[in-house]
Tab-separated table of C-alpha atoms in Angstrom:
chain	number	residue	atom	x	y	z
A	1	UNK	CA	-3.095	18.136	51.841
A	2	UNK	CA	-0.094	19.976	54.027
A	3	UNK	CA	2.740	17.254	54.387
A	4	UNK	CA	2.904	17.972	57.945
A	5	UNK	CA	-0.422	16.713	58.466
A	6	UNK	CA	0.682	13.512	57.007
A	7	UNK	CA	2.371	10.992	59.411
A	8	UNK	CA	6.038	10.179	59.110
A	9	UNK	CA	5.311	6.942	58.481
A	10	UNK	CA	3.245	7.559	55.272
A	11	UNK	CA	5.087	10.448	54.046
A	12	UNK	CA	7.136	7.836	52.009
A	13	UNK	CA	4.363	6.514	49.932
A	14	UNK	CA	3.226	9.964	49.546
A	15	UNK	CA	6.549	11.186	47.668
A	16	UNK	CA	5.866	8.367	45.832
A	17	UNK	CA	2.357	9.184	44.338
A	18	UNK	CA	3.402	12.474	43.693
A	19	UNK	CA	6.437	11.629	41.945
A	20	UNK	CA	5.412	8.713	40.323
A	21	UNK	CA	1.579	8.649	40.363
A	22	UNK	CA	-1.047	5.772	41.155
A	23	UNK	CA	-3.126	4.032	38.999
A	24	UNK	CA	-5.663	6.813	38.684
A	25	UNK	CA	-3.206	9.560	38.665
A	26	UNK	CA	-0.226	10.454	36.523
A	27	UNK	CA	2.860	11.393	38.616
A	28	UNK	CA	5.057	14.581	38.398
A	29	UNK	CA	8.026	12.637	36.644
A	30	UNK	CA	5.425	10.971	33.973
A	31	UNK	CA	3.441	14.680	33.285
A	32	UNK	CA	7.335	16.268	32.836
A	33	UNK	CA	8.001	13.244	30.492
A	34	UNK	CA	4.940	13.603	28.708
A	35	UNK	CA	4.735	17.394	28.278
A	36	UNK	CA	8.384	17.193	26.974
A	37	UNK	CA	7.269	14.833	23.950
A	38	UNK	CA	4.728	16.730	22.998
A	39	UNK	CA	6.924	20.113	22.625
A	40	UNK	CA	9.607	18.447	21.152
A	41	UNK	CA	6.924	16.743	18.598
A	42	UNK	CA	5.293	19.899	18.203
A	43	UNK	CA	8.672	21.987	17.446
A	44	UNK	CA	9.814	19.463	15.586
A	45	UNK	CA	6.588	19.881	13.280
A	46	UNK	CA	5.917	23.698	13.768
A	47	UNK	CA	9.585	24.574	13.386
A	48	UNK	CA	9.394	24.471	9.298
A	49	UNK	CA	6.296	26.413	9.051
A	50	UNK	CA	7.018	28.972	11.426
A	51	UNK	CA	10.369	29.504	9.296
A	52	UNK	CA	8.846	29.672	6.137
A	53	UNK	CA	6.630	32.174	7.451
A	54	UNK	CA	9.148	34.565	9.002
A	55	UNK	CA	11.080	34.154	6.080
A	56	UNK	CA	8.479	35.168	3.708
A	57	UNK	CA	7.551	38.374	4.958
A	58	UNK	CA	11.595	39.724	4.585
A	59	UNK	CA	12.756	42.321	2.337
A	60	UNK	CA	15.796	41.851	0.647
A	61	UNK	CA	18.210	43.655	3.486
A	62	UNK	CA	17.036	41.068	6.292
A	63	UNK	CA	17.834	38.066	3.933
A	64	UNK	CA	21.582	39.510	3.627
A	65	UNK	CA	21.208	40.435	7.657
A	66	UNK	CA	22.656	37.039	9.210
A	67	UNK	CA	20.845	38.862	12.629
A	68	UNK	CA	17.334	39.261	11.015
A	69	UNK	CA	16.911	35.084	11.102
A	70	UNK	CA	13.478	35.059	12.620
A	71	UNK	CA	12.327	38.598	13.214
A	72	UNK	CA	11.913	40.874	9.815
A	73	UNK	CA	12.932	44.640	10.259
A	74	UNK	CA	10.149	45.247	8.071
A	75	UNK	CA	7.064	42.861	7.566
A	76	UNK	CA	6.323	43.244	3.768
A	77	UNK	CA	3.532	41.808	1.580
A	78	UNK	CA	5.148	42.219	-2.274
A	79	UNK	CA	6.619	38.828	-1.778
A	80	UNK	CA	2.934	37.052	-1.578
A	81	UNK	CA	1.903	39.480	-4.261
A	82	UNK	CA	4.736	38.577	-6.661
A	83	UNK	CA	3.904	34.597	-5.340
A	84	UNK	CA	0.442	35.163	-6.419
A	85	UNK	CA	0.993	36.273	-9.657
A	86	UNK	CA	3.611	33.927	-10.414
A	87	UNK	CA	1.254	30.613	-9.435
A	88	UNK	CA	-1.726	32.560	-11.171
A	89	UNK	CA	-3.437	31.352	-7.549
A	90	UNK	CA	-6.995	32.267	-7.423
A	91	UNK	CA	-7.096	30.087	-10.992
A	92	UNK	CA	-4.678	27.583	-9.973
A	93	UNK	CA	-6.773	27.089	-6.580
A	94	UNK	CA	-9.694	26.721	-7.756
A	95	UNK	CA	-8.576	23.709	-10.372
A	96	UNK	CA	-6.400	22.278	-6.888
A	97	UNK	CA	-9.611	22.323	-5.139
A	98	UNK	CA	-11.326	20.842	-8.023
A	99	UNK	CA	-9.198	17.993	-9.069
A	100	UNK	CA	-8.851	16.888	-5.251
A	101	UNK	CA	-12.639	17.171	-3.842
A	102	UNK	CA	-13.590	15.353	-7.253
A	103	UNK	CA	-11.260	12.531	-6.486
A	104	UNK	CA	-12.141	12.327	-2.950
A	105	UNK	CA	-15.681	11.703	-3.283
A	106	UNK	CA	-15.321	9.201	-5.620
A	107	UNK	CA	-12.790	7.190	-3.850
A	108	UNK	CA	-14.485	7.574	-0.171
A	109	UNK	CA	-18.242	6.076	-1.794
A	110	UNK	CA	-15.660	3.749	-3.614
A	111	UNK	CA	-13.634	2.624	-0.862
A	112	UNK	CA	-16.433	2.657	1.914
A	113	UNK	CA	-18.025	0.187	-0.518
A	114	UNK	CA	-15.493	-2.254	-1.394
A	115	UNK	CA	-14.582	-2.145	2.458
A	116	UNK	CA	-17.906	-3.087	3.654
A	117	UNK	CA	-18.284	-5.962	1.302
A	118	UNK	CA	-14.897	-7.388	2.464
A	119	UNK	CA	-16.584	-6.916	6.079
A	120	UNK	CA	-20.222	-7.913	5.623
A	121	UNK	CA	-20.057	-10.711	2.748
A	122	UNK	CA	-18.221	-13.570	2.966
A	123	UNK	CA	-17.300	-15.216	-1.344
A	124	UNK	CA	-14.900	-17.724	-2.738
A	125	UNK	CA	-11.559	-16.063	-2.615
A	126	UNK	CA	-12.285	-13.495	0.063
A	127	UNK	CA	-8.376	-14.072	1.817
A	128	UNK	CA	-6.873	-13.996	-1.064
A	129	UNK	CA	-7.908	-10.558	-2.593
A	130	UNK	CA	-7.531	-9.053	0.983
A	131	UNK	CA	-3.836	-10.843	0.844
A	132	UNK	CA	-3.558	-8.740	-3.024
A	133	UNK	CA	-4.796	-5.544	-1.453
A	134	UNK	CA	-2.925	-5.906	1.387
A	135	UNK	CA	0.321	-6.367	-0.707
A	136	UNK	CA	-0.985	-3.388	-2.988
A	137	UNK	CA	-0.294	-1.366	-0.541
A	138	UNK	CA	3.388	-2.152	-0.590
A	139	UNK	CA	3.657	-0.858	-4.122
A	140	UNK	CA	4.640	2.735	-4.155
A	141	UNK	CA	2.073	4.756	-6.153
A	142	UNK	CA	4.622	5.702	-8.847
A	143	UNK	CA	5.101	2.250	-9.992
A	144	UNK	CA	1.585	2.333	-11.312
A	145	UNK	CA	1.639	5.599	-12.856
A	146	UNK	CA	3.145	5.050	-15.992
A	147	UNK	CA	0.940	1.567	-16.729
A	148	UNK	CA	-2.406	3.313	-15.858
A	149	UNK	CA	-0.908	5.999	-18.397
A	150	UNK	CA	-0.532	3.865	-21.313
A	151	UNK	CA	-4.164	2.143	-20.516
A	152	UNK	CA	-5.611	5.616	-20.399
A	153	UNK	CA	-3.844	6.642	-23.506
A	154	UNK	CA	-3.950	3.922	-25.858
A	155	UNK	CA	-5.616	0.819	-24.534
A	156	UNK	CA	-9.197	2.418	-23.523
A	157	UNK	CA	-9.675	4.546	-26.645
A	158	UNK	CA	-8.817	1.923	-28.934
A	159	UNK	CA	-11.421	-0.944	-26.942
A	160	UNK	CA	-13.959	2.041	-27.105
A	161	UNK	CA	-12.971	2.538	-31.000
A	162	UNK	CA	-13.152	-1.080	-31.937
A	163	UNK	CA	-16.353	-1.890	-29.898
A	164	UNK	CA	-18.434	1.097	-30.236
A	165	UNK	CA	-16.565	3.331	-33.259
A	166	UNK	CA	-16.281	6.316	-31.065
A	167	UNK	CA	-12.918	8.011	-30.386
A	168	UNK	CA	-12.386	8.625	-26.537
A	169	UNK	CA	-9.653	10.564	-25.373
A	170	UNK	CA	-8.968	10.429	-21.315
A	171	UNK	CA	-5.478	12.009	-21.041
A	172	UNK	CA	-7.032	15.215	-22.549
A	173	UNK	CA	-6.400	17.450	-19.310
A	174	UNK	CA	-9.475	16.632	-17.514
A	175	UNK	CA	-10.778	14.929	-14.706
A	176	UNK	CA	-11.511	11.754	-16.600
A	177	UNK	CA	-8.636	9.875	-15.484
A	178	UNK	CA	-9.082	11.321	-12.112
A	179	UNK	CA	-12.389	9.679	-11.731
A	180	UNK	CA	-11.940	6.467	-13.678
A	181	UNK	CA	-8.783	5.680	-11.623
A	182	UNK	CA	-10.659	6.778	-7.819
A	183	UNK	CA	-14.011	4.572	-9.542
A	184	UNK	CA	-12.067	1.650	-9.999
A	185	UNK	CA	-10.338	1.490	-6.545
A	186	UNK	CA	-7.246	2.824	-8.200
A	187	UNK	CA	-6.769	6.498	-6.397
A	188	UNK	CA	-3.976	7.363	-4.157
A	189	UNK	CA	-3.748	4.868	-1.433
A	190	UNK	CA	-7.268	3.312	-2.648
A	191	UNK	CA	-5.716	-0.265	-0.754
A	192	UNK	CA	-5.143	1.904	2.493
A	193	UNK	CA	-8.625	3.359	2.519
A	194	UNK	CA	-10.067	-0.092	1.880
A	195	UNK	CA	-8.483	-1.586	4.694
A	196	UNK	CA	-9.842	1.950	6.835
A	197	UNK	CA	-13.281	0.982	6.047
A	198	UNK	CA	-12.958	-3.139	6.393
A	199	UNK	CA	-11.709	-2.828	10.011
A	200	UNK	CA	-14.601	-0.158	10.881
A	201	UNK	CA	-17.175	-1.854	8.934
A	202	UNK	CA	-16.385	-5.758	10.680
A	203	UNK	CA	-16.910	-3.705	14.014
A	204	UNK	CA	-20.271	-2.832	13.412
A	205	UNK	CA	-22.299	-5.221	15.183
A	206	UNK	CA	-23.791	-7.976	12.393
A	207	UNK	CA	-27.060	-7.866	14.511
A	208	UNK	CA	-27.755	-4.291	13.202
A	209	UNK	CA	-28.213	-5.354	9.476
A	210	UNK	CA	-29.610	-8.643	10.246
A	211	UNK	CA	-32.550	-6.739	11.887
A	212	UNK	CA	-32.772	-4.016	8.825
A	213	UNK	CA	-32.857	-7.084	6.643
A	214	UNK	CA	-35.901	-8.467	8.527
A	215	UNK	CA	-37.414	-5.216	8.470
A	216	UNK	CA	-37.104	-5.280	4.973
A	217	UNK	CA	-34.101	-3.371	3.957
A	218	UNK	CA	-32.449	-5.284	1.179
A	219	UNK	CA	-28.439	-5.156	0.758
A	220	UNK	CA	-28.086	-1.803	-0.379
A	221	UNK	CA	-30.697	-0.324	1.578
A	222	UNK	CA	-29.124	-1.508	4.692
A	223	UNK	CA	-25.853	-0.118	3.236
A	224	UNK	CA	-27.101	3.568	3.188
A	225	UNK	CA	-29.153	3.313	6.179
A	226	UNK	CA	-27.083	1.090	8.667
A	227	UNK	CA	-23.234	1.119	7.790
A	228	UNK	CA	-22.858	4.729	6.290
A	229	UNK	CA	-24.330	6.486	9.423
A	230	UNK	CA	-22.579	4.706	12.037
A	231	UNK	CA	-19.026	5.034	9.685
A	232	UNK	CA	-18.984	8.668	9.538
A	233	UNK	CA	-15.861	8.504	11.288
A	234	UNK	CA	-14.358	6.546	9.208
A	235	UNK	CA	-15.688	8.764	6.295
A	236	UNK	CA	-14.290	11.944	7.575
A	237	UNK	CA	-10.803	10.460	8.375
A	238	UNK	CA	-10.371	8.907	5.102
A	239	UNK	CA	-12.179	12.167	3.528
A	240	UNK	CA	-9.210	14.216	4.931
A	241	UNK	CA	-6.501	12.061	4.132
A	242	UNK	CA	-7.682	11.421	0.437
A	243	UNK	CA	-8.138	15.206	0.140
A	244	UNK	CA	-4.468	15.393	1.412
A	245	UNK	CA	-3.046	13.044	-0.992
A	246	UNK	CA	-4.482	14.532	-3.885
A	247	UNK	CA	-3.678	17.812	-2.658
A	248	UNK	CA	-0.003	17.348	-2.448
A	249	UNK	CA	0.835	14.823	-4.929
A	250	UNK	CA	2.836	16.415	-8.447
A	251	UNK	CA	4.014	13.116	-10.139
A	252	UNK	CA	0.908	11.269	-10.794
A	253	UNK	CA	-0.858	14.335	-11.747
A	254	UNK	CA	1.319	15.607	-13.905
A	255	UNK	CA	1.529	12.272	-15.367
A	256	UNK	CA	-2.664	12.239	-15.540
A	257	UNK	CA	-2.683	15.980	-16.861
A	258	UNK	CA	-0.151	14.507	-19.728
A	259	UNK	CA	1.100	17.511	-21.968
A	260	UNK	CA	-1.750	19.483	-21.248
A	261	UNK	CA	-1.088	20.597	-17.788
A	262	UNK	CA	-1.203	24.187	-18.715
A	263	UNK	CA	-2.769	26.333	-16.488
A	264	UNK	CA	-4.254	28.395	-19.381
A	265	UNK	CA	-5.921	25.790	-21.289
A	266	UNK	CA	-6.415	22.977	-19.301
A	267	UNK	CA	-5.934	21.794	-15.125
A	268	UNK	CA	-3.338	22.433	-12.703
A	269	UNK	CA	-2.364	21.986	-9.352
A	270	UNK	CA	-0.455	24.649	-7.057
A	271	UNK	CA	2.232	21.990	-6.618
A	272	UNK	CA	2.804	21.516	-9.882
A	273	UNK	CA	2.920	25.474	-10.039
A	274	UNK	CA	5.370	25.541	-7.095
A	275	UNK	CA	7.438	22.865	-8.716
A	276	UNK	CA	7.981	25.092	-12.109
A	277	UNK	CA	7.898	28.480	-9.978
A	278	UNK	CA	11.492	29.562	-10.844
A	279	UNK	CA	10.655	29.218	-15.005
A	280	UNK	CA	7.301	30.858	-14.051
A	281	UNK	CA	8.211	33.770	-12.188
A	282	UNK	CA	10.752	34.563	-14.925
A	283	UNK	CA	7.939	34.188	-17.498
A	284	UNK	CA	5.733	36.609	-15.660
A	285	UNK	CA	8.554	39.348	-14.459
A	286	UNK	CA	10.213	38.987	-18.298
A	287	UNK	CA	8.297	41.932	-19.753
A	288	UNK	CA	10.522	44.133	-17.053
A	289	UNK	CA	13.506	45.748	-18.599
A	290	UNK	CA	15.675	44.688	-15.448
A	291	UNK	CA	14.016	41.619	-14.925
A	292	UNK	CA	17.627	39.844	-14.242
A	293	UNK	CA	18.509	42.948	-11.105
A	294	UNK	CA	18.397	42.992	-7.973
A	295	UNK	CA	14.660	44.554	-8.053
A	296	UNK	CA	12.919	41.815	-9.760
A	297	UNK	CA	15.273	38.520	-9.474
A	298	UNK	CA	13.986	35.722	-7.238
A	299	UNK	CA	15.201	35.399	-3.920
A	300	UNK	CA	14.258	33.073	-0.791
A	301	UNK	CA	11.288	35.238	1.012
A	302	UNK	CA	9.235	34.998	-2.556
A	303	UNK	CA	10.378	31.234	-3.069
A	304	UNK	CA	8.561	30.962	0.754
A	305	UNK	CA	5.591	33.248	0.170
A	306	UNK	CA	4.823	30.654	-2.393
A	307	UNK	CA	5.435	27.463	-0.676
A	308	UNK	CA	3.223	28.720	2.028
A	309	UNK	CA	0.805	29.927	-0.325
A	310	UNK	CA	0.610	26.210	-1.335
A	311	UNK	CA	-0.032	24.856	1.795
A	312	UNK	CA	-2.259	27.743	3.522
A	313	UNK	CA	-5.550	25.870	2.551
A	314	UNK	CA	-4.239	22.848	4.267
A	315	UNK	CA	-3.263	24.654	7.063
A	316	UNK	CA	-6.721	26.238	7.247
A	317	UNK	CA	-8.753	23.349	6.287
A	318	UNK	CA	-6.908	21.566	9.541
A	319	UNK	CA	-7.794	24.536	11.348
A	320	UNK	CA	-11.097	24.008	11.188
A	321	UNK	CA	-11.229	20.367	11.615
A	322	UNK	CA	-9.125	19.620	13.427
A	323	UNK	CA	-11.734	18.490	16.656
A	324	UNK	CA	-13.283	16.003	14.054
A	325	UNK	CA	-10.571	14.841	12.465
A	326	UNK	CA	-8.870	14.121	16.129
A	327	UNK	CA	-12.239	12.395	17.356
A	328	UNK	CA	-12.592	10.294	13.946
A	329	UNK	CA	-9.179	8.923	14.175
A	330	UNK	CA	-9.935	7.667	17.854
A	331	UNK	CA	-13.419	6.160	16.965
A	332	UNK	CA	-11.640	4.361	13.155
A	333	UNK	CA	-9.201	2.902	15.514
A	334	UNK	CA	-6.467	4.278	13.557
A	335	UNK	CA	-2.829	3.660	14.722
A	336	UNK	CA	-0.189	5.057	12.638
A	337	UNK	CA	-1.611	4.894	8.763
């Protein structure tokens, strides 16, 4: 509409849509507002990446150049290739992969279960274990750690020694106490995907099982057939964030993993590789006569070929998902987890 086709009288209330919007309609000032937050957020967040990147694909001149900050002279490649042999990746991905999609499943069917009982049933004590879970959650994961390492260690084998006569080891660099942790509702943020599930599970409308169960469908049948479709969301949300967890977490692993965290004989994680990558790199470059010159020695762009090494499969997995993992969210109801 031309604003000389609007009367003088109304042009008023016009400026004041435009610049301000209506109900139905999001002013100029607001979509400026908006559209700021979102590139400051998204700097904010992209800024480190985009760094490491730029960073990683330097030769040695442009990391002396104080002018070469973003741009490289030259884009090289050796600096991944020295990364990669350094983490041993291919082998240290596929255990990453391995020890995280293990412990995922197990703590989404474990999780989506407990939640749903807190949601559907109704027992003696019901408040007060939600009031225990909820202050579970308070309790940083490392506090934990070192408790569920003596149980796996010493108090398990020796129950399973004295009852049955069979010597169990669990902190033997498997995924044993990966899965008997995640089983038990003990995982990384177990309490937090718990409480996921309850509050999409007591939205589901009660009318929905109570007609399965007249159908026929007992408790767990109406479990599988009722509450797990309609809480994919849910599933894929918590899925994701478990996978996440897992993915990035070096403490509790290497605590789980015990002594036996080598990547030779038993499992490994790349963060645990990126965390020893200086000792490692000087393990695999010591065979060079001038492993300690300026050809071989560590700098920044191979220190940042191998952080971003580490987080690629995030980055790619998000990629990918990133439609359903937006649309989940939205449908769980989740607000800041």
């Amino acid at each position: 509409m031309k604003i000389r086709n609007i009367p003088k009288s109304a042009r008023k209330d016009y400026y004041k849509k435009v610049f301000f919007g209506s109900n139905d309609r999001r002013g100029v000032i607001m979509t400026f507002v908006v559209y700021l937050l979102l590139i400051t957020i998204a700097f904010i967040y992209l800024y480190p990446v985009l760094y490491m990147f730029s960073r990683s694909l330097m030769d040695k001149k442009d990391l002396l150049d104080a002018s070469a900050k973003w741009i490289p002279s030259t884009i090289t490649a050796s600096n991944y290739t020295s990364a990669i042999a350094t983490m041993d990746y291919w082998n240290s991905l596929g255990k990453n992969v391995a020890i995280a999609l293990v412990s995922t499943i197990c703590q989404v069917f474990v999780c989506s279960w407990v939640g749903y009982g807190f949601a559907r049933y109704k027992f003696p004590g019901k408040y007060l274990w939600m009031g225990i879970l909820i202050l579970s959650f308070l309790l940083p994961p490392q506090t934990t750690a070192v408790p569920n390492f003596l149980l796996f260690n010493n108090d398990i084998p020796l129950f399973f020694k004295n009852l049955f006569g069979v010597n169990m080891s669990i902190i033997d660099g498997t995924l044993k106490p990966f899965i008997i942790t995640s089983i038990l509702g003990q995982g990384l943020k177990s309490c937090l995907c718990i409480l996921i599930f309850f509050n999409f599970h007591r939205q589901v409308p009660q009318s929905l099982i109570e007609a399965s169960e007249i159908d026929g469908a007992g408790h767990i049948k109406a479990y599988f057939q009722i509450a797990i479709p309609l809480s994919m969301a849910a599933i894929i949300v918590v899925t994701l964030f478990s996978f996440v967890w897992y993915w990035n977490e070096v403490d509790i692993v290497r605590t789980y993993l015990g002594s036996s965290n080598d990547r030779n004989k038993g499992l490994t994680t790349l963060m645990l590789e990126l965390n020893k990558f200086e000792d490692s790199y000087n393990a695999v470059y010591a065979t060079h006569a001038q492993s300690t010159t300026s050809t071989n020695k560590l700098n920044d762009a191979i220190k940042m070929a191998g952080t971003m090494l580490s987080i690629a499969p995030l980055l790619v997995m998000y990629f990918f998902l990133q439609k359903q993992f937006v649309e989940s969210v939205d449908k769980a109801g989740i607000t800041g987890e």
